[in-house]
Short mmCIF file of C-alpha atoms and ligand atoms in Angstrom, two decimals:
data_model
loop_
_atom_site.label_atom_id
_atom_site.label_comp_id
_atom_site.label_asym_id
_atom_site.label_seq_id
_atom_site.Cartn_x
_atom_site.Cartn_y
_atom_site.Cartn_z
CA UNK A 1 -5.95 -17.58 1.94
CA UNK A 2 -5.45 -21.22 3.25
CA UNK A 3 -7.04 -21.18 7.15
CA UNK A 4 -10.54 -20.98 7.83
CA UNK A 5 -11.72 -17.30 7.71
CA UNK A 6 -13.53 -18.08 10.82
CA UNK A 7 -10.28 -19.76 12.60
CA UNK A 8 -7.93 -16.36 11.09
CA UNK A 9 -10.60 -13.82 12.80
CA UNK A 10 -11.32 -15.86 15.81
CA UNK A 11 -11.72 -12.66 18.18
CA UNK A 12 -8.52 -12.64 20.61
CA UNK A 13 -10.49 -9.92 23.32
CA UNK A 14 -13.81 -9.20 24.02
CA UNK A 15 -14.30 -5.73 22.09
CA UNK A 16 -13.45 -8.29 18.84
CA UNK A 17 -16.84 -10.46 19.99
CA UNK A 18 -19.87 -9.65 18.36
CA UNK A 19 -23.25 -9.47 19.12
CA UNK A 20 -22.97 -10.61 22.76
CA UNK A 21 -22.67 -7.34 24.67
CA UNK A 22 -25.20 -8.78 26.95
CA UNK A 23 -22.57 -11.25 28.26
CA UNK A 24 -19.60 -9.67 27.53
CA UNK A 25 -20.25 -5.90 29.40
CA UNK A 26 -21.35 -7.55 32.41
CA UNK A 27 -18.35 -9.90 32.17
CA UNK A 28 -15.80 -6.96 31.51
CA UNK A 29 -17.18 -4.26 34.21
CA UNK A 30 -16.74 -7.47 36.54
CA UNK A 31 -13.53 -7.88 35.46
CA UNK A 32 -12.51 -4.31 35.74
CA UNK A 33 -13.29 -4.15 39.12
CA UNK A 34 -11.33 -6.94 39.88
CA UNK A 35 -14.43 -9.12 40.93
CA UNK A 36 -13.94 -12.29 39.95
CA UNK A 37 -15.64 -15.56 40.28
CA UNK A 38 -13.55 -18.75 40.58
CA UNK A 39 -16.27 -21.12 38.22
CA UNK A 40 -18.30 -19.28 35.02
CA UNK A 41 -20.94 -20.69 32.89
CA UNK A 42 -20.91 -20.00 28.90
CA UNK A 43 -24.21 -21.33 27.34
CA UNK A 44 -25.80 -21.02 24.26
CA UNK A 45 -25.93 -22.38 20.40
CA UNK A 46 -23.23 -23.74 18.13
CA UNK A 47 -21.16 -21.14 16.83
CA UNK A 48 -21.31 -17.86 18.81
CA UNK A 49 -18.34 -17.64 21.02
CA UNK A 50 -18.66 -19.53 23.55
CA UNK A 51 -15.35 -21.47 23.21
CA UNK A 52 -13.45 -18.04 22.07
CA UNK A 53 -15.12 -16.39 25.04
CA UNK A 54 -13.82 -18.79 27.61
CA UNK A 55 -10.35 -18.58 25.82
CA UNK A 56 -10.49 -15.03 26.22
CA UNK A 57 -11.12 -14.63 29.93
CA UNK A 58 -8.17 -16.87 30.70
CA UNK A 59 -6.40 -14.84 28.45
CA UNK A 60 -7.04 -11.85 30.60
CA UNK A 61 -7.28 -13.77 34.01
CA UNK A 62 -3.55 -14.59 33.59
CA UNK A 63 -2.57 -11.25 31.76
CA UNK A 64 0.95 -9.59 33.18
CA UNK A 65 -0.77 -6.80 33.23
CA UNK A 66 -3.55 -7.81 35.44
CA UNK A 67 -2.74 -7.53 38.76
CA UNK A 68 -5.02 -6.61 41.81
CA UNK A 69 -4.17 -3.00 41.90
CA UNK A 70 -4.85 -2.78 38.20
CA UNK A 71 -7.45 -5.36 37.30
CA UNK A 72 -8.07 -5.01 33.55
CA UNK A 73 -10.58 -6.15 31.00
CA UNK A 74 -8.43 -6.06 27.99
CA UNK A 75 -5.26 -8.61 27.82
CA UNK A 76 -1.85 -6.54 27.03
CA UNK A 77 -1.25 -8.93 24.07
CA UNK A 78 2.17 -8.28 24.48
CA UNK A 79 2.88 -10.11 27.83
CA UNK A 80 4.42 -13.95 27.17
CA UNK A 81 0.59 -15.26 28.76
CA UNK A 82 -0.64 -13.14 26.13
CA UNK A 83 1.50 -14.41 23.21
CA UNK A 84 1.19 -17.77 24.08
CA UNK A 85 -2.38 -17.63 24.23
CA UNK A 86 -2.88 -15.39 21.00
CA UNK A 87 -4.71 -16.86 17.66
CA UNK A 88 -2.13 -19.01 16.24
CA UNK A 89 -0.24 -19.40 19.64
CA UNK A 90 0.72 -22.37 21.52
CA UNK A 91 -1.61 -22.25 24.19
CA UNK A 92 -0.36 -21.67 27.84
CA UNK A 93 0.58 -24.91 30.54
CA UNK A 94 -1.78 -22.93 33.22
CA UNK A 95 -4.44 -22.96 30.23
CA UNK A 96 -6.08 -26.27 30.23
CA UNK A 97 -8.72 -26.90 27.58
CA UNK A 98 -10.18 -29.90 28.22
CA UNK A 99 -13.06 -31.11 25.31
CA UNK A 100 -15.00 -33.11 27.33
CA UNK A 101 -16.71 -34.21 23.85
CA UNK A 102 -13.47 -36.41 22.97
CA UNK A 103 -12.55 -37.42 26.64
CA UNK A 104 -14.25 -40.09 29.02
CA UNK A 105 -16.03 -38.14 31.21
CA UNK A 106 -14.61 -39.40 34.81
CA UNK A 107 -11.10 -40.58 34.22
CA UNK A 108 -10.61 -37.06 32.85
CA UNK A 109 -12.13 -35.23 36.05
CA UNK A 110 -10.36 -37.68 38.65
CA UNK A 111 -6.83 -36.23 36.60
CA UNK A 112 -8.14 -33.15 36.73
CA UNK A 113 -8.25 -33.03 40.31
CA UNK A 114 -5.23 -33.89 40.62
CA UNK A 115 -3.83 -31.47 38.22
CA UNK A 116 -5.76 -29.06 39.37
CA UNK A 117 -4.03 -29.43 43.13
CA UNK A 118 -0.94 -27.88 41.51
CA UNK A 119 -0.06 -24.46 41.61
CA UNK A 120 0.19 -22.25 38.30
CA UNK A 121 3.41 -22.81 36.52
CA UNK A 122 4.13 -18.78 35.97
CA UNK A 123 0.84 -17.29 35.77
CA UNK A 124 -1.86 -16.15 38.31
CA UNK A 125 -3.98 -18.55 37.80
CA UNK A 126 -4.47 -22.36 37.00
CA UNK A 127 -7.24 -22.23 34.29
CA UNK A 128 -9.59 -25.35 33.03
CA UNK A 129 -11.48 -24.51 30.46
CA UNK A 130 -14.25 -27.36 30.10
CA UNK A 131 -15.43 -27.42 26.88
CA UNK A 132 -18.44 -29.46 25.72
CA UNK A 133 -19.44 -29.39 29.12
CA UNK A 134 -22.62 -31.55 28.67
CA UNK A 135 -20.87 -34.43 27.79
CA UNK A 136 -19.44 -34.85 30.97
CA UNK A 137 -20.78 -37.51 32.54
CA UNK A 138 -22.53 -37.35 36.22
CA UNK A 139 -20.15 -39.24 38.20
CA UNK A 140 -17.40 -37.29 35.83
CA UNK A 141 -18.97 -33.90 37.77
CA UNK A 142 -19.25 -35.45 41.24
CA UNK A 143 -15.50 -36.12 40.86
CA UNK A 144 -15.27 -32.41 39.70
CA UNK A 145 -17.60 -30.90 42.51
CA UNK A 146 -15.40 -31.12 45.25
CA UNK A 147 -12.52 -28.32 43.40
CA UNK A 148 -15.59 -26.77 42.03
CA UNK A 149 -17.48 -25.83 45.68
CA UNK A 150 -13.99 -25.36 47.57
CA UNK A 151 -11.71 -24.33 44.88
CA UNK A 152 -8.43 -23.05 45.55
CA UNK A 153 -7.44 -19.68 45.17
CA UNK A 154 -5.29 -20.42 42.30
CA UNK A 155 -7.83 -22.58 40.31
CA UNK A 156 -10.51 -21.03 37.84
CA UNK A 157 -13.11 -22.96 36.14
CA UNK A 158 -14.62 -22.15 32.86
CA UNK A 159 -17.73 -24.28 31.53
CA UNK A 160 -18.56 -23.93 28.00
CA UNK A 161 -21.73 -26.06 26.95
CA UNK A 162 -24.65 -25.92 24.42
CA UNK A 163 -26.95 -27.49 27.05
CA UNK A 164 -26.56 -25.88 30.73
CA UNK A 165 -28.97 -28.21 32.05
CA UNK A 166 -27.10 -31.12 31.64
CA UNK A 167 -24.11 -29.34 34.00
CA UNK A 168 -25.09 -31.03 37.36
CA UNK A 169 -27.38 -28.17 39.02
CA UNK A 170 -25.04 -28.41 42.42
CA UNK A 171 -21.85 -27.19 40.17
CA UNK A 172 -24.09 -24.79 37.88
CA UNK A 173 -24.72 -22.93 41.10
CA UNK A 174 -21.52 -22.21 42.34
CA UNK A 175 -20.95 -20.74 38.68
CA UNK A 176 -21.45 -17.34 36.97
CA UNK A 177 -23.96 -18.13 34.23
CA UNK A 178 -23.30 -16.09 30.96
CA UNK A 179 -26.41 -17.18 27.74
CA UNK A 180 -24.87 -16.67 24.91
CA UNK A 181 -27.58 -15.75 22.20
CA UNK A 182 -27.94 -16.12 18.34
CA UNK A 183 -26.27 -13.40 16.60
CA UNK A 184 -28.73 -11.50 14.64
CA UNK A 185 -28.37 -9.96 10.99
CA UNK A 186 -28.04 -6.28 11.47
CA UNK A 187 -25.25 -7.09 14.04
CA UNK A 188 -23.57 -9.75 11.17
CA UNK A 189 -24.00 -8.10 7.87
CA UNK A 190 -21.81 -5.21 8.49
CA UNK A 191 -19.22 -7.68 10.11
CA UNK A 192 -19.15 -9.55 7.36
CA UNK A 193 -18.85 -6.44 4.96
CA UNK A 194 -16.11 -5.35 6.86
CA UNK A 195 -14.35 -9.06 6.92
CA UNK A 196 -14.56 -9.16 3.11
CA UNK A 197 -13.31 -5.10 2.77
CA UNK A 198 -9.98 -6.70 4.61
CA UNK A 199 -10.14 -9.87 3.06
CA UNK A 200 -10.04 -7.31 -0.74
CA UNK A 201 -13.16 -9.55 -1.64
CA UNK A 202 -15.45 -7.60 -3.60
CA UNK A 203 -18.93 -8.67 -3.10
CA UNK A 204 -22.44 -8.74 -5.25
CA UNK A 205 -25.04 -6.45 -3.24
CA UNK A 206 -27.34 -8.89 -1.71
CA UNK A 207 -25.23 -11.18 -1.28
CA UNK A 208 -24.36 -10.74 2.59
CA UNK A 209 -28.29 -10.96 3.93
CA UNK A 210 -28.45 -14.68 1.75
CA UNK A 211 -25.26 -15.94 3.81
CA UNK A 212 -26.26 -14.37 6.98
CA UNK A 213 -29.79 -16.28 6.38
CA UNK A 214 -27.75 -19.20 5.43
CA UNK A 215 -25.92 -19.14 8.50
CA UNK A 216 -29.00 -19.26 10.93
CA UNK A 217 -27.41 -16.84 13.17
CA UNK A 218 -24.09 -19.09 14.08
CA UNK A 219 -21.07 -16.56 13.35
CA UNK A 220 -19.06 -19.88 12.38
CA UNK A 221 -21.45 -21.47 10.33
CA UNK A 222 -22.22 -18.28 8.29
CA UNK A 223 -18.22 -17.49 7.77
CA UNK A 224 -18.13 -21.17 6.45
CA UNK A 225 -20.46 -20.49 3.98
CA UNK A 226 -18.81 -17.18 2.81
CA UNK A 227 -15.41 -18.82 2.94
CA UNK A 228 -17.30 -21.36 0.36
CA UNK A 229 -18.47 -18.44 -1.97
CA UNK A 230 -15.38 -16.26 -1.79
CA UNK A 231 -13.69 -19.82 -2.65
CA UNK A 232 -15.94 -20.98 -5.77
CA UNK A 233 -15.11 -16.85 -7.05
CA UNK A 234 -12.00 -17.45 -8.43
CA UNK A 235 -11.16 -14.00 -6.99
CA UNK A 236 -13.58 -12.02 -8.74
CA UNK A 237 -16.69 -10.63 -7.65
CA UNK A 238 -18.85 -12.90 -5.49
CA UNK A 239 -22.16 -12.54 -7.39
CA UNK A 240 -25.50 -12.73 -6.22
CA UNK A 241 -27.00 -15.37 -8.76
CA UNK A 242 -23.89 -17.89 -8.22
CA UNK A 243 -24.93 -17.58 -4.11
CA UNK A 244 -28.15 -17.64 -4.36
CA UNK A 245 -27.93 -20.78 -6.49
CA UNK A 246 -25.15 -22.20 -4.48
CA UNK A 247 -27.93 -22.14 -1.12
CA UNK A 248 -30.65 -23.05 -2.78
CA UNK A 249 -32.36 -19.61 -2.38
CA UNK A 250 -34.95 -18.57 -5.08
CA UNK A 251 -33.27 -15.43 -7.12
CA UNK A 252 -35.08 -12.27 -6.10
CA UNK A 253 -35.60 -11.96 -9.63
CA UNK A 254 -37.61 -14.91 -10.04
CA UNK A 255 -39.69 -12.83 -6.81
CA UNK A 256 -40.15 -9.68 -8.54
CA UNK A 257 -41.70 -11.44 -11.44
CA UNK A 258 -43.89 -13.33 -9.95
CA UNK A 259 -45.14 -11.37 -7.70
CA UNK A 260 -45.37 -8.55 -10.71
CA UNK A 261 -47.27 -10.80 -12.90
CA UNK A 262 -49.82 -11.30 -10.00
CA UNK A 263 -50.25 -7.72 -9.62
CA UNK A 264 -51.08 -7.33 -13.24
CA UNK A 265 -52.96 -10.73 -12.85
CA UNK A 266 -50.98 -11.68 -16.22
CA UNK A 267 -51.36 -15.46 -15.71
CA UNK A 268 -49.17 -16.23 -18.61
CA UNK A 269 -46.06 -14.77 -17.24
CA UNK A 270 -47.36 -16.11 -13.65
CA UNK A 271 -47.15 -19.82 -15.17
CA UNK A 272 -43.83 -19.31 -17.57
CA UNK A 273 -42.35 -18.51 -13.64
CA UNK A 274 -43.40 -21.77 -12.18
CA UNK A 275 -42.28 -23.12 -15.45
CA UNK A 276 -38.42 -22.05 -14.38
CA UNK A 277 -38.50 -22.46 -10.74
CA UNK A 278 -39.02 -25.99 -12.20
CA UNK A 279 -36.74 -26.22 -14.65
CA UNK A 280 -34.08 -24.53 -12.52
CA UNK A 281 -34.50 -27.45 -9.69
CA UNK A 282 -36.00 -25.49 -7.27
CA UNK A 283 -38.22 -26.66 -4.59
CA UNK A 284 -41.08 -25.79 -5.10
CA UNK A 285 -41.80 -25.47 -1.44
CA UNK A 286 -38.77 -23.67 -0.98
CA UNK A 287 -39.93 -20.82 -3.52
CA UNK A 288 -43.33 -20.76 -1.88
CA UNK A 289 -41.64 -20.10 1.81
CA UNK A 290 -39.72 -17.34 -0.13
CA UNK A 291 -42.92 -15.83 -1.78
CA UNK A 292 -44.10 -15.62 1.45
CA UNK A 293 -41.05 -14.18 2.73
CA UNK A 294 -41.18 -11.43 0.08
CA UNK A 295 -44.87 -11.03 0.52
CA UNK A 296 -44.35 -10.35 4.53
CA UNK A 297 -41.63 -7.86 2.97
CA UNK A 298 -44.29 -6.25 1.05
CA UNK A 299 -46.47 -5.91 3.74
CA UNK A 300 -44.13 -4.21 6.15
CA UNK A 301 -43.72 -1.65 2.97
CA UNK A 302 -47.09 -1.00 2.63
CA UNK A 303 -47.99 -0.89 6.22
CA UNK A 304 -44.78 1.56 6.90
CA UNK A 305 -44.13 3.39 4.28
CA UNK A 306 -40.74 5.10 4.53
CA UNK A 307 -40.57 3.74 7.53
CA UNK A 308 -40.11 0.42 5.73
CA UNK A 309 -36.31 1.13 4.94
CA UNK A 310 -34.88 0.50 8.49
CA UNK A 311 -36.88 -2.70 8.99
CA UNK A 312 -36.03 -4.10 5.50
CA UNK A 313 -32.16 -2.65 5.96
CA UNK A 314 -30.61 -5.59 4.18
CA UNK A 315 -32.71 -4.83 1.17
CA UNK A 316 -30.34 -3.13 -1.79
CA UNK A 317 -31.86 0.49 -2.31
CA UNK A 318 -32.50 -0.51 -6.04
CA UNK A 319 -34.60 -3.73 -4.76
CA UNK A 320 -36.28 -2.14 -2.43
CA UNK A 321 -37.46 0.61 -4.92
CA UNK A 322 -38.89 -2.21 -7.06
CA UNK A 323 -40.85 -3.46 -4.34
CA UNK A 324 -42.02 -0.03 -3.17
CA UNK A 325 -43.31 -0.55 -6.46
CA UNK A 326 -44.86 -3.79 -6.26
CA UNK A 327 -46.26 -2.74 -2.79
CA UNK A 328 -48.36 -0.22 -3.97
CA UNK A 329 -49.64 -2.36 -7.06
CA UNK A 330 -50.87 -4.86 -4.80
CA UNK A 331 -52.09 -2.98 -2.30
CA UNK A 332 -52.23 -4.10 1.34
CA UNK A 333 -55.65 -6.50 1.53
CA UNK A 334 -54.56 -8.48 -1.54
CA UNK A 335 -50.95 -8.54 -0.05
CA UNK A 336 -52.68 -9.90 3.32
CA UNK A 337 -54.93 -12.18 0.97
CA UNK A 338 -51.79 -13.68 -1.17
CA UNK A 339 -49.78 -13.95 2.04
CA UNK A 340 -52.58 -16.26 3.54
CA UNK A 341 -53.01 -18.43 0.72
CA UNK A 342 -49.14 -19.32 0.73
CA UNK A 343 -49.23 -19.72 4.29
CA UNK A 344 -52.33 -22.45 3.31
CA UNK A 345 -50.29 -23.96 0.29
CA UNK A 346 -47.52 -24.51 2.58
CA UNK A 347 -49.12 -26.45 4.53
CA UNK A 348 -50.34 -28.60 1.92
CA UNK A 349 -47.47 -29.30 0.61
CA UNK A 350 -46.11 -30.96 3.65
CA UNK A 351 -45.78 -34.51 2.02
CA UNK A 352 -47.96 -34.34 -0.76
CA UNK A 353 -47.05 -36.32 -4.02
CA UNK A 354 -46.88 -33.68 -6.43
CA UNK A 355 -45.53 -30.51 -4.64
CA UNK A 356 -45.62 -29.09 -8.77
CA UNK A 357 -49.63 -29.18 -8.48
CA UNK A 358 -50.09 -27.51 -5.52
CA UNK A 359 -47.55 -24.61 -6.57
CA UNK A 360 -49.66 -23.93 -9.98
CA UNK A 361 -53.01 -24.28 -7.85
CA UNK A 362 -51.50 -21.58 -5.51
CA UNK A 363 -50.79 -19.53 -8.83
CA UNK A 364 -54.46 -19.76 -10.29
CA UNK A 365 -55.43 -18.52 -6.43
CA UNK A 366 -53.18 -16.03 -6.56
CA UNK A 367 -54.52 -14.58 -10.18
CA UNK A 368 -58.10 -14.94 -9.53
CA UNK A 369 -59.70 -13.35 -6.25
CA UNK A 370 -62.80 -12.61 -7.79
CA UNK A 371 -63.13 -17.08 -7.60
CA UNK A 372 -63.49 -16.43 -4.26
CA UNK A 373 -66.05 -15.50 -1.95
CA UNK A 374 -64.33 -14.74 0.99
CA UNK A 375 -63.90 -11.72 3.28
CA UNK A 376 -60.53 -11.13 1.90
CA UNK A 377 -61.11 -11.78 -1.74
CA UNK A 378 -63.73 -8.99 -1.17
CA UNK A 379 -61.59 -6.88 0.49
CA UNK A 380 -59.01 -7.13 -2.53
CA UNK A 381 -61.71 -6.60 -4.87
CA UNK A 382 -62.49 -3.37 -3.10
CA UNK A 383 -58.67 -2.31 -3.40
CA UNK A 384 -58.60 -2.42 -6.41
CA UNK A 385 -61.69 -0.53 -7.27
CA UNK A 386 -60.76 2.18 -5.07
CA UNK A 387 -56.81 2.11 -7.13
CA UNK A 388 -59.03 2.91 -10.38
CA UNK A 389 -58.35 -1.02 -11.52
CA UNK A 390 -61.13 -3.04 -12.66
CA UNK A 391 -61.88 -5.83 -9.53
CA UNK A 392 -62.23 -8.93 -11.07
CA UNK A 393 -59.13 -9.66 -12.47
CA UNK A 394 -57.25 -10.83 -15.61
CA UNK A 395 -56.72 -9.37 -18.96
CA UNK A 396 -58.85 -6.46 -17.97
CA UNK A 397 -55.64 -4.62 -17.32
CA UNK A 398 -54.17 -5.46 -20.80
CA UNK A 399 -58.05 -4.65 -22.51
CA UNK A 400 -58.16 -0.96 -23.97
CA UNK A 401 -60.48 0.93 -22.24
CA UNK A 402 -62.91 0.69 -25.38
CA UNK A 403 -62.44 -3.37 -25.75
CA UNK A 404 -64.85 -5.75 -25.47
CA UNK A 405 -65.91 -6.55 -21.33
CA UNK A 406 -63.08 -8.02 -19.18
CA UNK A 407 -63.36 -11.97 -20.14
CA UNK A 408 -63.12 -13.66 -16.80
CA UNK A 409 -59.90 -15.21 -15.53
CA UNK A 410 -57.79 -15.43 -18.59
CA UNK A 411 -55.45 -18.14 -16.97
CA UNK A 412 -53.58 -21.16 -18.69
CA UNK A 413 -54.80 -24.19 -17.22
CA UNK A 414 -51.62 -25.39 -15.50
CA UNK A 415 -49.28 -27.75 -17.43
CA UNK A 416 -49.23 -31.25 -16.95
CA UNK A 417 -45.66 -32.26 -15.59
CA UNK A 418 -42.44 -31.68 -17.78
N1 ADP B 501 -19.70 -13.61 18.85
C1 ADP B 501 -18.74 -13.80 17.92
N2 ADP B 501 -18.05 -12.75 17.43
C2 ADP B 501 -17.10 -12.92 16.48
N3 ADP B 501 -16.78 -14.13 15.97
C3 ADP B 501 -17.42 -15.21 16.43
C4 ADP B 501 -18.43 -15.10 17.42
N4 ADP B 501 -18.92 -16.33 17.68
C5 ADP B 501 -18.25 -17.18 16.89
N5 ADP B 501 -17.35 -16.52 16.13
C6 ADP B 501 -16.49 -17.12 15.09
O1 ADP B 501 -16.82 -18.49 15.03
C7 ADP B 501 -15.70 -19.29 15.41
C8 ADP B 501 -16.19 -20.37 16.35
O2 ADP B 501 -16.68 -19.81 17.54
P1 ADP B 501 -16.69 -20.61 18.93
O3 ADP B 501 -16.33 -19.66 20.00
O4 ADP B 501 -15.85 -21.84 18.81
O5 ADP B 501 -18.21 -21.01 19.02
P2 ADP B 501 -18.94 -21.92 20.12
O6 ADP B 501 -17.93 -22.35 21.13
O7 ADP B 501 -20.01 -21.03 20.68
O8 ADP B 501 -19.52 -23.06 19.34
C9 ADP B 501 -14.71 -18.33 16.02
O9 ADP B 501 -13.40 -18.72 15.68
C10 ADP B 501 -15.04 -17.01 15.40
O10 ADP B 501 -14.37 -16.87 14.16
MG1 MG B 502 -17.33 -24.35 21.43
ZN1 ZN B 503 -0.82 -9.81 28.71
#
């Protein structure tokens, strides 16, 4: 357990690549019928196989076992191409990666012309893999465009670049663009499940979807961050309060009460939870994005139903029966309502001074519809009529039905700053 986990499970063919099967079926049914370009494009964000790709197709470009009467879209892995060029390997002399990031851009493409005038040592092809290929400089490409429009049979060009409109458009054109996209959480959750089944890293539920979020969709970045949990474990269990602490995320639980609290407009408990997102260094505009996260949630529930379980599929079963839960206490106009307000508070607390006041303002919002006169405030009042609940508010949940009237708005005045 000393390499990367993203360098050990760099994919070594294309059925190993994930979430790209817009690039990579194309590519292969191209490949298997032996049409092949001499120049290809790989674009798209940090992190999602662009580099691995490119290594890959020279891989199977100078494959043994691809030969003109058998093109193939799978290297043999057993051929010495397909050794050399394996994870791990040494790389291949008619493999040239060339990171145009650490190279001046137009000394590097002059040599590469010359190299490039030079047959194949052993294999079928000369291969130049440019990585980075924004970096290279203008005049670096005008050397290049020469090879690159009247390329010799032997030569193959691979670009691999974040930015595609920085490749000069004249040598973008003579290539074989492939966008490489974002990889997107149902695709990467299982992945990762199955990484850590191999890896014999037993992991908390929840715990994937927080790394996958953490991750932003770049396969590397989100197996760096798992590497980091599955580090700071010890070997046990990666758990889903150490993560969730480790990245900054608010713990669901922290969520559920809140959110439960509003529902039963128990303003006490509503405060004591701004009282430990506090005290537990969160943000507190951090934990007002995730309230609205979790109220979105909510709505999807209540607008779906059942239905709700393959849209919220990285929910745990026993999570999402709590909010099922919560759903229905809130009902879908306050839901709408509370999800508006955060949007608001949000906004507010771009910059402001004391992030702390706007986050217990938000709260007192949250508790107390009836304060408002709005359309929605009316509408949540309704809801709750129609749910049997009394509509404006506070203890009147709490009250025995034979108590004195529902006091209005029962709430703490917020606390002045630890
Ligand atoms: N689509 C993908 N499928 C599987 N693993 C991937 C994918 N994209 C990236 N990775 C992982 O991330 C690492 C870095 O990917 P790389 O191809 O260098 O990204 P890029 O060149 O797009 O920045 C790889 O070694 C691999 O472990
Ligand atoms: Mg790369
Ligand atoms: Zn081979």
């Amino acid at each position: 357990m000393t390499t990367a986990l993203y360098r050990r499970y760099r994919p070594e063919n294309f059925a190993e690549v994930i979430g790209q099967d817009h690039v990579t079926a194309p590519l292969r049914q191209a490949l298997r019928s032996g049409q092949v370009n001499h120049a290809y494009l790989f674009s798209g964000p940090r992190g999602c196989g662009k580099t691995t790709s490119a290594r890959i197709l020279a891989r199977i470009l100078n494959c043994a076992q691809n030969t003109e009467e058998n093109p193939t879209d799978t290297p043999c892995g057993v051929c010495p191409s397909c050794v050399e060029l394996a994870r791990g390997g040494p790389g291949s002399l008619d493999v040239v990666e060339i990171d145009a990031a650490s190279h001046g851009g137009v000394d590097d493409a002059r040599e590469l012309r010359e190299r490039a005038t030079f047959a194949p040592a052993r294999d079928r092809y000369k291969v130049f893999i440019l990585d980075e290929a924004h970096m290279v400089s203008n005049q670096g490409f005008n050397a290049l465009l020469k090879i690159v429009e009247e390329p010799p049979p032997h030569i193959k060009f691979i670009f691999a670049t974040t930015e595609p409109d920085k490749v000069i458009g004249t040598i973008r054109s003579r290539t074989h663009h492939y966008p490489f996209r974002l990889v997107p959480p149902d695709v990467l959750v299982p992945y990762l499940q199955q990484l850590c089944d191999s890896e014999r890293v037993p992991v908390a539920s929840g715990v994937l979807p927080l790394v996958v979020r953490a991750g932003g969709g770049s396969v590397r970045d989100t197996l760096s961050v798992l590497d980091q949990l599955i580090a700071g474990s010890g070997g046990g269990e990666v758990g889903y309060e150490g993560a969730a602490a480790l990245l900054g995320y608010t713990q669901a639980s922290l969520l559920d009460d809140l959110v439960e609290a509003v529902a039963a407009r128990d303003g006490a408990s509503a405060f004591r939870v701004v009282e430990r997102v506090i005290s537990t260094g969160h943000e507190p505009r951090r934990f007002v994005e995730d309230l609205l996260e979790r109220l979105r949630d909510l709505i999807v529930i209540a607008a779906s139903g059942d239905a709700a379980d393959a849209a919220l599929r990285d929910v745990p079963t026993d999570q999402l029966d709590r909010m099922r839960l919560q759903a229905r206490h809130l009902g879908a106009s306050e839901l709408s309502r509370s999800a508006d307000l955060c949007n608001a508070a949000l906004t507010e607390m771009t910059g402001a001074t004391s992030p702390r006041l706007h986050l217990e303002l938000l709260m007192a919002r949250l508790l107390l519809p009836a304060a408002e006169d709005t359309r929605s405030s009316l509408g949540a009042r309704l809801d709750r009529l129609e749910r049997g609940l009394p509509a404006d508010g506070a203890a009147a949940v709490r009250v025995p039905v034979a108590g004195p009237p529902a006091a209005p708005a029962a709430v703490p005045a917020p606390q002045p700053p630890a």
